[in-house]
C-alpha cells in the first residue's frame, strides 16, 4: 500500500517506535529523578547505574526518530533501534541483579552507597547535614508498589521497551 493508505510503512513505523521509545525512556528516568528530588528517595549506587541506559537511549531514540522521519538511512535507524534494545536488555539485567540484592538472593557490591546527597545552602550547617544524611543501601528497597520495588518496576519497563526496540529494529522495507 502507498503511504496514503491505511498500512504504515516501515519508515513511519520506525519514526513512531523511535519517538515512543524516546518519550517512554524519558518518562521512566524522569520518574526516577522525580522520586529522588521531589519524593526524597535517595538512590543507591545500583539505582544510579540503572539510569545509564536511559541517559544514552533517550538522545539515541530522538536521533533515530529524526532520521526515520526525514527518510534517511533505514539501516542506521534500525541499528539505533537495535542498540536501544540492547541498552534496555542491559537495564533489565541490572534491575534483576538489583532486585536480587534487595531480596537477599545474592550479595550486592561492597561499595554500595549513594553518590547523591542533598546540598546544603549554609556553610554553618554543612557538618550537621553530612552527619544527618544516611546513604541508601542497595540491599534495602526504598519503597514497593504492588509488592515490587523500584528496581523491579525498572525491570518491567526495561523488558517492555527492549521488546519494542527489537521489534522496530526487525522492520525493514520490502524490495519490490
XYZ file of N, CA and C in Angstrom:
528
model
N 0.822 -1.183 0.000
C 0.000 0.000 0.000
C 0.862 1.241 0.000
N 0.332 2.293 -0.524
C 1.075 3.552 -0.523
C 1.042 4.172 0.868
N 1.882 5.194 1.026
C 1.947 5.846 2.330
C 0.655 6.587 2.667
N -0.235 6.759 1.680
C -1.519 7.403 1.940
C -2.582 6.389 2.328
N -2.272 5.106 2.235
C -3.210 4.058 2.608
C -3.268 3.878 4.112
N -3.927 2.807 4.541
C -4.087 2.580 5.969
C -2.877 1.905 6.597
N -2.119 1.168 5.817
C -0.947 0.487 6.375
C 0.207 1.474 6.510
N 0.965 1.314 7.577
C 2.119 2.181 7.783
C 3.341 1.566 7.124
N 4.183 2.432 6.606
C 5.435 1.973 6.025
C 6.423 1.719 7.150
N 7.447 0.901 6.905
C 8.469 0.720 7.932
C 9.084 2.044 8.371
N 9.243 2.984 7.430
C 9.806 4.290 7.780
C 8.945 4.991 8.815
N 7.624 5.021 8.586
C 6.747 5.683 9.550
C 6.687 4.897 10.853
N 6.771 3.572 10.768
C 6.798 2.761 11.985
C 8.091 3.008 12.760
N 9.208 3.124 12.048
C 10.477 3.429 12.716
C 10.387 4.779 13.417
N 9.760 5.744 12.766
C 9.602 7.072 13.365
C 8.766 6.980 14.639
N 7.611 6.327 14.545
C 6.720 6.209 15.700
C 7.362 5.412 16.834
N 7.992 4.307 16.507
C 8.608 3.464 17.535
C 9.762 4.207 18.202
N 10.592 4.861 17.419
C 11.714 5.612 17.984
C 11.221 6.740 18.884
N 10.206 7.468 18.430
C 9.650 8.565 19.233
C 9.002 8.021 20.505
N 8.267 6.923 20.377
C 7.650 6.301 21.548
C 8.711 5.883 22.558
N 9.779 5.261 22.072
C 10.852 4.834 22.974
C 11.523 6.026 23.647
N 11.754 7.101 22.897
C 12.371 8.299 23.477
C 11.501 8.853 24.602
N 10.206 8.982 24.344
C 9.288 9.519 25.354
C 9.176 8.558 26.544
N 9.073 7.282 26.278
C 8.947 6.294 27.352
C 10.199 6.237 28.211
N 11.360 6.223 27.565
C 12.617 6.196 28.325
C 12.756 7.460 29.169
N 12.409 8.599 28.585
C 12.469 9.854 29.342
C 11.486 9.812 30.508
N 10.338 9.211 30.298
C 9.350 9.081 31.374
C 9.841 8.208 32.512
N 10.493 7.105 32.178
C 10.998 6.205 33.213
C 12.090 6.891 34.028
N 13.082 7.442 33.363
C 14.181 8.079 34.099
C 13.695 9.369 34.759
N 12.751 10.050 34.138
C 12.167 11.240 34.760
C 11.426 10.895 36.040
N 10.741 9.764 36.038
C 10.061 9.307 37.255
C 11.067 9.017 38.363
N 12.166 8.378 37.999
C 13.210 8.093 38.992
C 13.771 9.392 39.566
N 14.001 10.363 38.698
C 14.505 11.663 39.169
C 13.476 12.376 40.030
N 12.193 12.252 39.695
C 11.140 12.866 40.494
C 11.067 12.211 41.878
N 11.162 10.879 41.918
C 11.173 10.204 43.219
C 12.356 10.681 44.050
N 13.470 10.941 43.402
C 14.670 11.397 44.111
C 14.519 12.836 44.598
N 14.213 13.757 43.678
C 14.254 15.177 44.005
C 12.954 15.723 44.592
N 11.840 15.104 44.281
C 10.566 15.562 44.833
C 10.146 14.660 46.000
N 10.296 13.354 45.792
C 9.877 12.403 46.825
C 10.882 12.181 47.936
N 12.138 12.576 47.710
C 13.151 12.437 48.742
C 13.778 11.057 48.849
N 13.567 10.207 47.859
C 14.169 8.871 47.859
C 15.596 8.973 47.337
N 16.569 8.719 48.196
C 17.967 8.765 47.755
C 18.301 7.484 47.008
N 18.867 7.595 45.828
C 19.229 6.388 45.063
C 20.537 5.791 45.576
N 20.636 4.491 45.476
C 21.887 3.815 45.797
C 22.745 3.740 44.526
N 23.892 3.154 44.664
C 24.810 3.025 43.528
C 24.156 2.268 42.365
N 23.471 1.172 42.671
C 22.834 0.386 41.613
C 21.683 1.156 40.960
N 20.952 1.937 41.752
C 19.878 2.764 41.181
C 20.440 3.723 40.138
N 21.547 4.345 40.493
C 22.167 5.300 39.570
C 22.675 4.598 38.309
N 23.221 3.398 38.461
C 23.702 2.642 37.289
C 22.543 2.232 36.384
N 21.384 1.954 36.982
C 20.222 1.545 36.190
C 19.696 2.683 35.311
N 20.061 3.900 35.617
C 19.615 5.045 34.822
C 20.456 5.241 33.561
N 21.654 4.719 33.538
C 22.582 4.964 32.424
C 22.002 4.546 31.070
N 21.376 3.358 30.942
C 20.809 3.014 29.625
C 19.781 4.033 29.127
N 19.069 4.640 30.054
C 18.080 5.649 29.669
C 18.754 6.942 29.233
N 19.795 7.333 29.958
C 20.515 8.557 29.599
C 21.125 8.447 28.199
N 21.533 7.254 27.827
C 22.068 7.029 26.478
C 20.924 6.849 25.476
N 19.903 6.119 25.891
C 18.812 5.751 24.992
C 17.935 6.896 24.534
N 17.653 7.858 25.416
C 16.753 8.954 25.037
C 17.298 9.745 23.849
N 18.529 10.282 23.925
C 19.008 11.037 22.758
C 19.189 10.149 21.522
N 19.547 8.889 21.731
C 19.707 7.978 20.606
C 18.374 7.773 19.890
N 17.305 7.621 20.661
C 15.992 7.418 20.053
C 15.447 8.701 19.427
N 15.795 9.856 19.983
C 15.416 11.113 19.337
C 16.098 11.241 17.982
N 17.369 10.891 17.925
C 18.104 10.913 16.659
C 17.526 9.892 15.690
N 17.191 8.717 16.186
C 16.594 7.681 15.350
C 15.257 8.147 14.770
N 14.431 8.778 15.606
C 13.137 9.277 15.128
C 13.332 10.350 14.065
N 14.298 11.218 14.275
C 14.579 12.276 13.304
C 15.049 11.684 11.976
N 15.979 10.734 12.040
C 16.466 10.088 10.812
C 15.333 9.407 10.054
N 14.498 8.685 10.794
C 13.389 7.971 10.153
C 12.389 8.954 9.553
N 12.078 10.005 10.287
C 11.106 10.992 9.794
C 11.601 11.690 8.530
N 12.904 11.915 8.457
C 13.483 12.568 7.278
C 13.755 11.595 6.139
N 13.484 10.310 6.370
C 13.708 9.314 5.332
C 15.176 9.017 5.092
N 15.990 9.268 6.067
C 17.431 9.000 5.940
C 17.688 7.520 6.143
N 18.895 7.125 6.264
C 19.340 5.742 6.303
C 18.483 4.829 7.184
N 17.753 3.943 6.527
C 16.960 2.956 7.252
C 17.873 2.020 8.040
N 19.014 1.679 7.458
C 19.943 0.785 8.157
C 20.428 1.413 9.460
N 20.733 2.696 9.424
C 21.202 3.384 10.626
C 20.078 3.481 11.660
N 18.867 3.765 11.207
C 17.715 3.819 12.116
C 17.513 2.467 12.781
N 17.564 1.414 12.000
C 17.394 0.072 12.549
C 18.541 -0.275 13.501
N 19.749 0.164 13.193
C 20.886 -0.055 14.082
C 20.657 0.655 15.416
N 20.176 1.898 15.359
C 19.898 2.641 16.590
C 18.817 1.940 17.421
N 17.803 1.408 16.750
C 16.760 0.659 17.463
C 17.329 -0.618 18.083
N 18.214 -1.272 17.371
C 18.878 -2.456 17.915
C 19.706 -2.085 19.148
N 20.440 -0.999 19.070
C 21.234 -0.535 20.208
C 20.322 -0.210 21.388
N 19.180 0.415 21.109
C 18.218 0.717 22.179
C 17.726 -0.574 22.831
N 17.465 -1.590 22.020
C 17.053 -2.880 22.570
C 18.132 -3.484 23.456
N 19.380 -3.360 23.011
C 20.493 -3.876 23.816
C 20.663 -3.070 25.104
N 20.498 -1.756 25.022
C 20.565 -0.916 26.220
C 19.490 -1.313 27.227
N 18.284 -1.535 26.743
C 17.195 -1.916 27.645
C 17.392 -3.327 28.188
N 18.014 -4.201 27.405
C 18.344 -5.537 27.903
C 19.376 -5.426 29.020
N 20.360 -4.565 28.834
C 21.345 -4.300 29.879
C 20.653 -3.734 31.120
N 19.711 -2.809 30.918
C 18.942 -2.265 32.032
C 18.144 -3.340 32.745
N 17.592 -4.274 31.987
C 16.856 -5.394 32.574
C 17.777 -6.246 33.442
N 18.966 -6.543 32.929
C 19.934 -7.341 33.692
C 20.308 -6.620 34.995
N 20.571 -5.310 34.891
C 20.900 -4.532 36.091
C 19.759 -4.563 37.100
N 18.531 -4.413 36.623
C 17.395 -4.374 37.541
C 17.129 -5.742 38.176
N 17.325 -6.807 37.437
C 17.174 -8.145 38.017
C 18.248 -8.365 39.079
N 19.477 -7.965 38.768
C 20.563 -8.062 39.749
C 20.223 -7.252 41.001
N 19.778 -6.011 40.810
C 19.459 -5.149 41.939
C 18.295 -5.716 42.747
N 17.272 -6.202 42.072
C 16.140 -6.810 42.780
C 16.585 -8.022 43.580
N 17.473 -8.825 43.007
C 18.005 -9.980 43.729
C 18.776 -9.579 44.967
N 19.497 -8.466 44.876
C 20.219 -7.940 46.037
C 19.210 -7.507 47.102
N 18.141 -6.830 46.677
C 17.113 -6.378 47.622
C 16.419 -7.550 48.308
N 16.183 -8.636 47.572
C 15.525 -9.811 48.135
C 16.512 -10.736 48.830
N 17.779 -10.332 48.870
C 18.850 -11.093 49.551
C 19.116 -12.440 48.873
N 18.860 -12.520 47.548
C 19.184 -13.723 46.796
C 20.689 -13.831 46.596
N 21.365 -12.701 46.507
C 22.814 -12.646 46.357
C 23.312 -11.328 46.936
N 24.618 -11.269 47.142
C 25.215 -10.062 47.725
C 25.345 -8.972 46.673
N 25.237 -7.765 47.126
C 25.423 -6.618 46.250
C 26.862 -6.158 46.300
N 27.164 -5.092 45.589
C 28.528 -4.566 45.611
C 28.908 -4.091 47.013
N 30.159 -4.300 47.370
C 30.639 -3.939 48.704
C 30.608 -2.426 48.916
N 30.734 -1.672 47.860
C 30.793 -0.216 47.978
C 29.445 0.446 47.682
N 28.369 -0.245 47.943
C 27.066 0.269 47.559
C 26.549 1.274 48.572
N 26.756 2.507 48.235
C 26.194 3.642 48.967
C 25.891 4.706 47.927
N 25.065 5.615 48.283
C 24.649 6.622 47.319
C 25.753 7.616 47.008
N 25.728 8.122 45.819
C 26.625 9.196 45.442
C 25.866 10.513 45.392
N 24.548 10.452 45.613
C 23.717 11.652 45.542
C 23.293 12.049 46.950
N 23.650 13.219 47.358
C 23.236 13.731 48.652
C 22.655 15.117 48.448
N 21.862 15.545 49.417
C 21.322 16.897 49.296
C 22.426 17.895 49.603
N 22.394 19.012 48.909
C 23.427 20.026 49.067
C 22.912 21.093 50.016
N 23.675 21.367 51.030
C 23.292 22.401 51.975
C 23.522 23.781 51.376
N 22.745 24.727 51.832
C 22.910 26.100 51.356
C 23.606 26.965 52.389
N 23.937 26.383 53.517
C 24.581 27.136 54.584
C 25.855 26.431 55.015
N 26.966 27.155 55.007
C 28.238 26.563 55.431
C 28.190 26.165 56.897
N 27.408 26.869 57.688
C 27.294 26.546 59.109
C 26.600 25.215 59.348
N 25.740 24.795 58.424
C 25.010 23.539 58.574
C 25.694 22.367 57.880
N 26.828 22.599 57.248
C 27.473 21.565 56.455
C 27.764 20.315 57.264
N 28.415 20.447 58.398
C 28.766 19.278 59.208
C 27.519 18.560 59.700
N 26.532 19.326 60.112
C 25.282 18.719 60.573
C 24.574 17.977 59.462
N 24.559 18.570 58.272
C 23.917 17.919 57.128
C 24.652 16.641 56.731
N 25.973 16.672 56.772
C 26.753 15.480 56.427
C 26.473 14.345 57.404
N 26.295 14.668 58.669
C 26.013 13.647 59.678
C 24.578 13.148 59.588
N 23.665 13.982 59.084
C 22.254 13.617 59.024
C 21.909 12.764 57.809
N 22.659 12.905 56.737
C 22.341 12.177 55.513
C 22.825 10.736 55.632
N 21.885 9.823 55.476
C 22.224 8.397 55.520
C 22.162 7.861 54.097
N 23.288 7.395 53.564
C 23.279 6.875 52.194
C 22.341 5.673 52.052
N 21.745 5.576 50.890
C 20.864 4.451 50.605
C 21.693 3.192 50.396
N 21.205 2.093 50.906
C 21.873 0.806 50.730
C 21.206 0.058 49.577
N 21.994 -0.670 48.828
C 21.470 -1.395 47.657
C 20.586 -2.572 48.053
N 20.770 -3.085 49.258
C 20.031 -4.285 49.647
C 18.726 -3.980 50.387
N 18.342 -2.717 50.410
C 17.086 -2.322 51.039
C 16.274 -1.537 50.012
N 15.104 -2.047 49.674
C 14.251 -1.358 48.710
C 13.751 -0.053 49.325
N 13.903 1.038 48.605
C 13.457 2.341 49.099
C 11.945 2.365 49.265
N 11.261 1.609 48.445
C 9.816 1.530 48.513
C 9.321 0.426 47.599
N 8.097 0.017 47.826
C 7.485 -1.018 46.985
C 6.084 -0.564 46.599
N 5.711 -0.899 45.375
C 4.371 -0.646 44.883
C 3.856 -1.962 44.331
N 2.728 -2.417 44.829
C 2.171 -3.734 44.482
C 3.186 -4.845 44.758
N 3.987 -4.654 45.801
C 4.965 -5.659 46.207
C 6.243 -5.673 45.392
N 6.367 -4.750 44.453
C 7.550 -4.710 43.586
C 8.321 -3.421 43.878
N 9.638 -3.544 44.017
C 10.486 -2.387 44.307
C 10.677 -1.540 43.053
N 11.280 -0.371 43.257
C 11.591 0.489 42.118
C 12.481 -0.255 41.117
N 13.443 -1.015 41.619
C 14.320 -1.792 40.729
C 13.506 -2.820 39.939
N 12.545 -3.438 40.598
C 11.687 -4.408 39.918
C 10.842 -3.768 38.826
N 10.287 -2.587 39.130
C 9.493 -1.883 38.113
C 10.369 -1.437 36.955
N 11.612 -1.073 37.258
C 12.533 -0.735 36.182
C 12.752 -1.949 35.282
N 12.815 -3.126 35.875
C 12.961 -4.350 35.083
C 11.776 -4.567 34.157
N 10.573 -4.324 34.672
C 9.367 -4.465 33.847
C 9.429 -3.483 32.677
N 9.745 -2.226 32.987
C 9.835 -1.203 31.932
C 10.923 -1.558 30.924
N 12.085 -1.980 31.411
C 13.194 -2.328 30.522
C 12.823 -3.468 29.588
N 12.135 -4.477 30.122
C 11.721 -5.616 29.291
C 10.772 -5.172 28.188
N 9.765 -4.399 28.552
C 8.788 -3.939 27.551
C 9.472 -3.074 26.494
N 10.319 -2.150 26.921
C 10.995 -1.265 25.971
C 11.982 -2.032 25.091
N 12.635 -3.044 25.648
C 13.547 -3.870 24.842
C 12.778 -4.598 23.740
N 11.642 -5.172 24.097
C 10.827 -5.888 23.105
C 10.400 -4.939 21.982
N 9.943 -3.755 22.349
C 9.508 -2.777 21.343
C 10.676 -2.354 20.457
N 11.830 -2.109 21.069
C 13.002 -1.687 20.289
C 13.450 -2.787 19.331
N 13.494 -4.026 19.793
C 13.902 -5.131 18.917
C 12.883 -5.339 17.796
N 11.614 -5.157 18.113
C 10.593 -5.251 17.063
C 10.830 -4.177 16.006
N 11.064 -2.952 16.451
C 11.325 -1.851 15.497
C 12.548 -2.130 14.664
N 13.575 -2.679 15.280
C 14.814 -2.986 14.538
C 14.587 -4.078 13.492
N 13.598 -4.933 13.723
C 13.355 -6.028 12.785
C 12.572 -5.586 11.553
N 11.959 -4.416 11.572
C 11.158 -3.941 10.444
C 12.074 -3.410 9.348
N 11.882 -3.921 8.152
C 12.654 -3.392 7.024
C 11.751 -3.258 5.802
N 12.164 -2.370 4.944
C 11.411 -2.114 3.726
C 11.499 -3.312 2.803
N 10.370 -3.652 2.258
C 10.341 -4.759 1.301
C 10.773 -4.256 -0.053
N 11.604 -5.026 -0.720
C 12.048 -4.678 -2.080
C 10.972 -5.162 -3.059
N 10.608 -4.307 -3.972
C 9.563 -4.656 -4.944
C 10.101 -5.517 -6.052
